[in-house]
Coordinates of C-alpha atoms and ligand atoms in Angstrom, one line a residue:
M11 CA -58.6 -20.9 71.9
A12 CA -56.1 -23.5 73.3
K13 CA -52.4 -22.5 73.0
R14 CA -50.7 -24.9 70.3
S15 CA -47.1 -25.4 69.5
I16 CA -46.9 -26.5 66.0
V17 CA -44.3 -27.3 63.3
I18 CA -45.0 -26.9 59.6
T19 CA -42.2 -28.7 57.5
G20 CA -41.7 -27.5 54.3
G21 CA -43.3 -24.2 55.0
A22 CA -41.0 -22.2 52.6
G23 CA -42.4 -24.2 50.0
F24 CA -45.4 -23.5 47.5
I25 CA -48.2 -25.0 49.7
G26 CA -46.3 -25.1 53.2
S27 CA -46.0 -21.2 52.8
H28 CA -49.7 -20.6 52.3
V29 CA -50.3 -23.1 55.1
V30 CA -47.9 -21.1 57.5
R31 CA -49.6 -17.6 56.6
L32 CA -52.8 -19.0 57.3
F33 CA -52.0 -20.3 60.5
V34 CA -49.6 -17.4 61.4
N35 CA -52.6 -14.7 60.6
K36 CA -55.4 -16.8 62.1
Y37 CA -54.0 -18.0 65.3
P38 CA -52.0 -15.4 67.1
E39 CA -51.7 -17.6 70.4
Y40 CA -49.9 -20.4 68.7
N41 CA -46.4 -20.9 68.3
I42 CA -45.7 -21.6 64.8
V43 CA -42.4 -23.0 63.6
N44 CA -41.6 -23.2 60.0
L45 CA -39.1 -26.0 59.3
D46 CA -37.3 -26.0 55.9
K47 CA -33.8 -27.3 54.5
L48 CA -34.6 -24.4 51.9
T49 CA -33.7 -26.7 48.9
Y50 CA -34.0 -25.3 45.5
A51 CA -37.7 -25.3 46.0
G52 CA -37.8 -23.4 49.2
N53 CA -37.7 -19.6 49.4
L54 CA -38.6 -17.6 52.3
A55 CA -39.5 -14.6 50.3
N56 CA -42.7 -16.6 50.1
L57 CA -43.4 -15.3 53.6
K58 CA -42.0 -11.7 53.9
D59 CA -45.6 -10.5 55.0
V60 CA -45.5 -12.8 58.3
E61 CA -41.7 -13.0 58.8
S62 CA -42.0 -10.6 61.9
K63 CA -45.0 -11.7 63.6
P64 CA -44.2 -12.6 67.2
N65 CA -45.9 -16.1 66.9
Y66 CA -43.7 -17.2 63.9
K67 CA -40.3 -18.5 63.7
F68 CA -37.9 -20.2 61.1
V69 CA -35.6 -23.0 61.4
K70 CA -33.7 -24.2 58.8
M71 CA -33.2 -28.1 59.1
D72 CA -33.2 -31.2 57.2
I73 CA -36.0 -33.4 58.0
C74 CA -33.5 -36.2 58.1
D75 CA -31.7 -34.9 60.9
F76 CA -33.3 -36.9 63.7
E77 CA -31.2 -35.5 66.6
A78 CA -32.0 -31.8 65.6
F79 CA -35.6 -32.5 65.2
Y80 CA -35.8 -34.3 68.4
D81 CA -34.2 -31.3 70.2
L82 CA -36.5 -28.9 68.4
M83 CA -39.5 -30.8 69.6
Q84 CA -38.2 -30.5 73.1
R85 CA -37.0 -27.0 73.0
E86 CA -40.5 -25.8 71.7
K87 CA -42.9 -28.3 73.2
I88 CA -44.2 -29.1 70.0
D89 CA -47.8 -30.8 70.1
G90 CA -48.5 -30.6 66.6
I91 CA -47.0 -31.7 63.4
I92 CA -48.2 -30.4 60.0
H93 CA -45.8 -32.4 57.5
L94 CA -45.4 -30.8 54.0
A95 CA -41.7 -30.9 53.5
A96 CA -40.8 -33.2 50.5
E97 CA -39.1 -33.5 47.2
S98 CA -42.3 -32.8 44.9
H99 CA -41.5 -32.7 41.3
V100 CA -42.2 -35.9 39.2
D101 CA -39.8 -35.1 36.4
R102 CA -36.8 -34.8 38.9
S103 CA -38.1 -37.9 40.6
I104 CA -37.4 -39.8 37.3
K105 CA -33.9 -38.3 37.1
D106 CA -32.9 -38.6 40.8
P107 CA -35.0 -41.1 42.7
F108 CA -32.7 -41.4 45.4
T109 CA -33.1 -38.0 46.8
F110 CA -37.0 -38.6 46.8
A111 CA -36.5 -41.8 48.9
K112 CA -34.1 -40.2 51.3
T113 CA -36.2 -37.0 51.7
N114 CA -39.8 -38.6 51.1
V115 CA -39.3 -41.9 53.0
M116 CA -36.5 -41.5 55.7
G117 CA -37.3 -37.8 56.5
T118 CA -40.7 -38.7 57.3
L119 CA -39.7 -41.7 59.0
S120 CA -37.4 -39.7 60.9
L121 CA -40.0 -37.2 62.1
L122 CA -42.3 -39.9 63.0
Q123 CA -39.8 -41.7 65.4
A124 CA -38.4 -38.3 67.0
A125 CA -42.2 -37.3 67.7
K126 CA -43.0 -40.8 69.0
L127 CA -40.1 -40.6 71.5
Y128 CA -40.6 -37.1 72.5
W129 CA -44.3 -37.5 73.1
E130 CA -43.9 -40.7 75.0
S131 CA -41.6 -39.1 77.1
L132 CA -44.2 -36.6 78.4
P133 CA -46.8 -37.6 81.3
E134 CA -49.9 -37.2 79.2
K135 CA -47.9 -38.9 76.2
F136 CA -49.9 -38.9 73.1
E137 CA -53.0 -36.9 74.4
G138 CA -53.7 -33.8 72.6
K139 CA -50.7 -34.6 70.1
R140 CA -51.3 -34.7 66.2
F141 CA -49.1 -36.0 63.5
Y142 CA -50.4 -34.6 60.1
H143 CA -49.1 -35.8 56.7
I144 CA -49.9 -34.3 53.6
S145 CA -49.9 -36.6 50.7
T146 CA -51.1 -36.7 47.1
D147 CA -53.8 -38.4 44.6
E148 CA -50.7 -39.8 42.9
V149 CA -50.5 -42.7 45.4
Y150 CA -53.7 -44.3 44.0
G151 CA -52.0 -44.4 40.6
S152 CA -53.9 -43.9 37.0
L153 CA -57.5 -43.8 36.1
E154 CA -58.5 -44.6 32.8
F155 CA -61.1 -41.7 31.2
N156 CA -64.5 -43.9 32.3
D157 CA -63.3 -44.9 35.6
E158 CA -64.9 -43.8 39.0
L159 CA -62.7 -41.2 40.8
F160 CA -60.2 -42.0 43.5
T161 CA -61.9 -42.4 46.9
E162 CA -60.3 -43.0 50.4
Q163 CA -60.7 -46.8 49.6
T164 CA -58.9 -47.0 46.4
P165 CA -55.8 -49.3 46.7
Y166 CA -52.5 -47.8 46.3
N167 CA -51.0 -48.2 42.8
P168 CA -47.9 -45.4 42.4
H169 CA -46.1 -45.1 39.1
S170 CA -43.4 -42.6 39.4
P171 CA -40.4 -42.7 41.8
Y172 CA -42.1 -39.5 43.4
S173 CA -45.6 -41.2 44.0
A174 CA -44.0 -44.6 45.2
A175 CA -41.8 -42.4 47.9
K176 CA -44.9 -40.7 49.0
A177 CA -47.1 -44.0 49.1
S178 CA -44.1 -45.3 51.3
S179 CA -44.2 -42.5 53.7
D180 CA -48.1 -42.7 53.9
H181 CA -47.5 -46.4 55.1
F182 CA -45.2 -45.3 57.6
V183 CA -47.4 -42.8 59.0
R184 CA -50.2 -45.1 59.3
A185 CA -47.9 -47.8 60.8
Y186 CA -47.1 -45.3 63.5
H187 CA -50.7 -45.0 64.3
D188 CA -51.5 -49.0 64.1
T189 CA -48.3 -50.0 66.0
Y190 CA -47.5 -47.4 68.4
G191 CA -51.0 -45.4 68.8
M192 CA -49.4 -42.5 67.5
P193 CA -52.6 -39.8 66.5
T194 CA -52.0 -39.6 63.0
I195 CA -53.9 -38.1 60.2
V196 CA -53.1 -38.8 56.2
T197 CA -54.6 -36.5 53.3
N198 CA -54.4 -37.0 49.7
C199 CA -54.7 -33.8 47.7
S200 CA -55.0 -33.2 44.0
N201 CA -53.0 -30.6 41.9
N202 CA -52.7 -27.5 43.3
Y203 CA -52.2 -24.2 41.7
G204 CA -51.9 -20.4 42.7
P205 CA -49.0 -18.1 43.9
Y206 CA -45.5 -18.9 44.8
Q207 CA -45.5 -22.3 42.9
F208 CA -42.0 -23.1 41.3
P209 CA -42.2 -22.5 38.0
E210 CA -41.0 -26.1 36.9
K211 CA -44.9 -27.1 37.4
L212 CA -47.2 -26.9 34.6
I213 CA -49.0 -23.6 35.3
P214 CA -46.2 -21.1 36.2
L215 CA -44.0 -22.7 33.9
F216 CA -46.2 -22.0 31.0
I217 CA -47.3 -18.4 32.2
N218 CA -43.2 -17.6 32.4
N219 CA -42.6 -19.2 29.2
I220 CA -45.3 -17.1 27.2
R221 CA -44.3 -14.0 28.9
H222 CA -40.7 -14.6 27.5
R223 CA -41.9 -16.1 24.2
K224 CA -40.5 -19.5 24.9
P225 CA -41.8 -22.7 23.7
L226 CA -44.5 -24.3 25.9
P227 CA -43.5 -27.9 26.1
V228 CA -46.6 -30.3 26.0
Y229 CA -45.8 -33.9 27.0
G230 CA -47.4 -36.6 24.6
K231 CA -50.5 -35.3 22.9
G232 CA -51.5 -33.5 25.8
E233 CA -54.5 -35.4 26.6
N234 CA -53.6 -36.4 30.1
V235 CA -55.9 -35.0 32.9
R236 CA -55.5 -33.5 36.2
D237 CA -57.9 -32.3 38.9
W238 CA -57.1 -28.9 40.1
L239 CA -57.4 -26.8 43.3
Y240 CA -56.6 -23.6 44.4
V241 CA -53.8 -23.8 47.0
E242 CA -55.7 -21.7 49.5
D243 CA -58.5 -24.0 49.4
H244 CA -56.1 -26.7 50.2
A245 CA -54.8 -24.5 53.1
R246 CA -58.0 -23.9 54.5
A247 CA -58.9 -27.9 54.4
I248 CA -55.5 -28.6 56.2
D249 CA -56.4 -26.1 59.1
L250 CA -59.9 -27.6 59.3
I251 CA -58.7 -31.4 59.4
F252 CA -55.6 -30.6 61.7
H253 CA -58.1 -29.1 64.2
K254 CA -61.0 -31.2 63.5
G255 CA -60.4 -34.4 61.6
K256 CA -60.4 -37.8 63.3
V257 CA -57.1 -39.4 64.3
A258 CA -56.1 -42.5 62.0
E259 CA -58.6 -40.9 59.1
T260 CA -57.5 -40.4 55.7
Y261 CA -59.3 -37.4 54.0
N262 CA -59.2 -36.9 50.1
I263 CA -59.1 -33.4 48.9
G264 CA -59.8 -32.2 45.5
G265 CA -61.8 -29.5 43.4
F266 CA -64.0 -31.9 41.4
N267 CA -62.3 -29.6 38.4
E268 CA -60.8 -32.1 36.1
W269 CA -58.9 -30.7 33.0
K270 CA -57.3 -32.3 30.2
N271 CA -53.9 -30.4 29.9
I272 CA -54.1 -29.1 26.3
D273 CA -57.6 -27.5 27.3
L274 CA -56.1 -26.2 30.6
I275 CA -53.0 -24.8 28.5
K276 CA -55.3 -23.0 26.1
V277 CA -57.1 -21.5 28.7
I278 CA -53.8 -20.5 30.4
I279 CA -52.5 -18.8 27.1
K280 CA -55.9 -17.0 26.5
T281 CA -55.7 -15.5 30.0
V282 CA -52.2 -14.3 29.4
D283 CA -52.8 -12.9 26.0
R284 CA -55.9 -11.1 27.3
I285 CA -54.0 -9.5 30.4
L286 CA -50.8 -8.6 28.4
G287 CA -52.9 -7.0 25.7
N288 CA -51.7 -9.7 22.9
P289 CA -54.5 -10.4 20.0
E290 CA -56.5 -13.4 20.7
G291 CA -54.5 -16.6 20.2
H292 CA -51.0 -15.0 19.5
S293 CA -49.3 -17.3 21.9
L294 CA -51.1 -20.7 20.6
E295 CA -47.9 -20.7 18.1
L296 CA -45.7 -21.4 21.3
I297 CA -47.4 -25.0 21.9
T298 CA -44.7 -27.4 21.4
F299 CA -45.3 -31.4 21.6
I300 CA -42.5 -33.1 22.9
S301 CA -41.9 -36.8 24.0
D302 CA -43.9 -37.8 26.8
R303 CA -43.0 -38.2 30.5
P304 CA -41.9 -41.9 31.1
G305 CA -44.6 -43.6 32.9
H306 CA -47.1 -40.6 32.6
D307 CA -50.4 -41.3 34.4
A308 CA -53.1 -40.5 32.1
R309 CA -56.0 -39.1 34.8
Y310 CA -56.0 -38.2 38.4
A311 CA -59.5 -37.1 39.8
I312 CA -60.3 -37.3 43.3
D313 CA -63.6 -37.4 45.1
S314 CA -63.5 -35.6 48.2
T315 CA -67.4 -36.3 49.1
K316 CA -66.1 -37.5 52.9
L317 CA -64.5 -34.3 53.7
H318 CA -67.4 -32.3 52.5
K319 CA -69.9 -34.6 54.4
E320 CA -67.9 -34.9 57.4
L321 CA -66.3 -31.8 58.0
G322 CA -68.2 -29.1 55.7
W323 CA -65.2 -28.3 53.5
E324 CA -65.7 -27.3 49.8
P325 CA -63.5 -25.3 47.4
S326 CA -64.6 -21.5 47.7
L327 CA -63.1 -20.6 44.4
Q328 CA -64.4 -21.3 40.8
F329 CA -61.7 -22.5 38.4
E330 CA -62.0 -19.3 36.2
E331 CA -61.6 -17.0 39.0
G332 CA -58.6 -19.0 40.5
I333 CA -56.6 -19.2 37.0
E334 CA -57.3 -15.3 36.7
K335 CA -55.7 -14.5 40.1
S336 CA -53.0 -16.8 39.5
V337 CA -51.9 -15.3 36.2
R338 CA -52.1 -12.0 37.2
W339 CA -50.2 -12.8 40.3
Y340 CA -47.0 -14.3 38.3
L341 CA -47.4 -11.4 35.8
D342 CA -47.4 -9.0 38.5
N343 CA -44.6 -10.6 40.4
Q344 CA -42.0 -11.0 37.6
E345 CA -38.9 -10.4 40.1
W346 CA -39.9 -13.4 42.2
L347 CA -40.1 -15.5 38.7
D348 CA -36.8 -14.2 37.8
N349 CA -35.0 -14.9 41.1
V350 CA -36.2 -18.2 41.4
T351 CA -35.6 -19.2 37.6
S352 CA -32.1 -17.8 37.4
G353 CA -28.8 -19.9 37.8
D354 CA -28.9 -23.4 38.5
Y355 CA -32.6 -23.9 37.7
Q356 CA -32.3 -22.1 34.4
R357 CA -29.5 -24.7 33.5
Y358 CA -31.5 -27.6 34.7
Y359 CA -34.4 -26.6 32.6
D360 CA -32.6 -25.9 29.6
D361 CA -30.8 -29.3 29.7
M362 CA -34.1 -31.1 30.5
Y363 CA -35.7 -29.4 27.3
K364 CA -33.0 -30.2 25.1
A365 CA -32.8 -33.9 26.1
R366 CA -36.6 -34.4 25.2
Ligands
NAD402 P1 -42.5 -27.6 47.0 O1 -41.6 -28.6 46.0 O2 -43.2 -26.4 46.5 O3 -41.8 -27.3 48.5 C1 -41.3 -28.3 49.4 C2 -40.5 -27.6 50.6 O4 -39.9 -28.7 51.3 C3 -39.5 -26.7 50.2 O5 -39.6 -25.5 51.0 C4 -38.4 -27.4 50.4 O6 -37.1 -26.5 50.9 C5 -38.8 -28.4 51.6 N1 -37.9 -29.5 51.8 C6 -37.3 -30.6 50.6 N2 -36.5 -31.3 51.2 C7 -36.7 -30.9 52.6 C8 -36.0 -31.4 53.8 N3 -35.0 -32.8 53.7 N4 -35.9 -31.1 55.0 C9 -36.8 -29.8 55.0 N5 -37.3 -29.6 54.2 C10 -37.2 -30.0 52.7 O7 -43.6 -28.7 47.6 P2 -45.3 -28.2 47.3 O8 -45.8 -28.4 46.2 O9 -45.7 -27.2 48.3 O10 -45.8 -29.7 48.0 C11 -45.8 -29.8 49.5 C12 -46.3 -31.2 50.0 O11 -47.7 -31.2 49.6 C13 -45.4 -32.2 49.7 O12 -45.3 -33.2 50.5 C14 -46.2 -32.8 48.2 O13 -46.2 -34.2 48.2 C15 -47.7 -32.7 48.7 N6 -48.7 -32.2 47.9 C16 -48.2 -31.3 46.6 C17 -49.3 -31.1 45.6 C18 -49.1 -30.0 44.6 O14 -49.9 -30.1 43.5 N7 -48.1 -29.2 44.6 C19 -50.5 -31.7 45.6 C20 -50.7 -32.8 46.9 C21 -49.9 -33.0 47.7
DAU403 O1 -51.6 -34.7 41.8 C1 -50.7 -34.2 43.0 C2 -49.6 -33.9 42.4 O2 -49.8 -32.7 41.4 C3 -48.6 -33.4 43.5 O3 -48.5 -34.5 44.3 C4 -47.3 -33.0 42.6 O4 -46.2 -32.8 43.8 C5 -47.2 -32.2 41.6 O5 -46.2 -31.6 41.1 C6 -48.3 -32.2 40.7 O6 -47.8 -33.4 40.0 P1 -48.1 -33.3 38.3 O7 -47.1 -34.2 37.7 O8 -49.5 -33.7 37.9 O9 -48.0 -31.6 37.8 P2 -47.1 -31.1 36.9 O10 -47.3 -29.6 36.9 O11 -45.7 -31.5 36.7 O12 -47.8 -31.7 35.5 C7 -49.2 -31.5 35.1 C8 -49.3 -32.2 33.9 O13 -48.8 -31.3 32.9 C9 -49.1 -33.3 33.8 O14 -49.9 -34.5 33.2 C10 -47.6 -33.2 33.0 C11 -47.8 -32.1 32.2 N1 -46.9 -31.3 31.9 C12 -45.9 -30.7 32.7 C13 -44.7 -29.9 32.5 C14 -44.2 -29.4 33.8 C15 -46.7 -30.9 30.4 O15 -47.2 -31.3 29.5 N2 -45.2 -30.1 30.3 C16 -44.7 -29.7 31.2 O16 -43.5 -28.9 30.9

């Protein structure tokens, strides 16, 4: 196996921590650098089990810091970048779009330019290099209930500041291939769920709120549809695409697993109540319909046939199994939840909830 030196940005976040764990355990001969600014969403406690491995190191850095990233690339002789660092929560992007443009657009551009300059300075230039950008299905916009799924050919039509910033960063990544010949890949994935997700996102938020007998804030009528994928399946896809994906290609990643929010919420309630020993239906009373998210996309649904046909990937976990594992993980890791939901986050959440 070839030695590689890879930087994974956003490795202390939800998906990033699963990608770091997979790479550190699967590739002992690689040098894996986890680069993360440790915003409210980044948490090194997500990686306790790999932090002492010899092929792992953590670097606290802002992806917008061009000089520091260029130095890191030189120092670590980086030949692969798996870029996940981003502001990732749609509701926050509605309140604070500038931070999303700064991190998601300018941060990505800064990494691209530093990688270009460093790789072009080497005798072999882009040979054997890879810049892999992790994006979202939200860039494709919103589907009607009878529409076909998003394919790699679906035109971009983002609606939220978050998805507009991600779309812009995707375009920059492709522009670096088309203009400078940078070996880039982009993937667009559906909603992830599983352990270590920050509890502002639907599934961990609702599990935690049921546990604390707090209201479950359902936006609008709860009829919006999302396509859910277990996070470890996304991490496996990233591993496969990083190693076997074709340069300049886009791959959609999704679970063919669409759920209307309200139906998903009822599954979560049922699972939590069963595990906690509550009577069936006990926590349904916590459901609270509140005003809708502005610009709330009706439906996301991803067609990942290309990834299946070309690289043989498919999700390994049935949804029922994934939800059971996730609910048990959050209920068993109350200390992790308490740590990340204390202080500033608690105040942010209470204010946001009251405002609606
Ligand atoms: P997350 O919010 O859990 O983690 C983001 C990480 O990026 C955090 O560790 C944070 O500290 C770090 N970060 C933020 N700003 C940074 C900066 N300026 N410099 C360095 N690090 C910074 O996000 P996630 O849900 O794990 O998503 C990871 C990536 O995957 C994002 O690019 C997101 O757009 C994409 N994505 C997420 C989903 C999903 O369902 N969560 C689905 C598809 C794609
Ligand atoms: O589709 C991929 C995207 O999925 C990623 O790119 C984003 O980073 C990720 O956050 C996620 O975006 P969503 O907006 O779909 O996820 P969220 O968990 O915030 O919301 C899921 C659905 O549940 C959405 O329709 C809004 C609704 N919702 C969410 C919250 C937090 C509620 O009804 N109530 C809530 O409290």
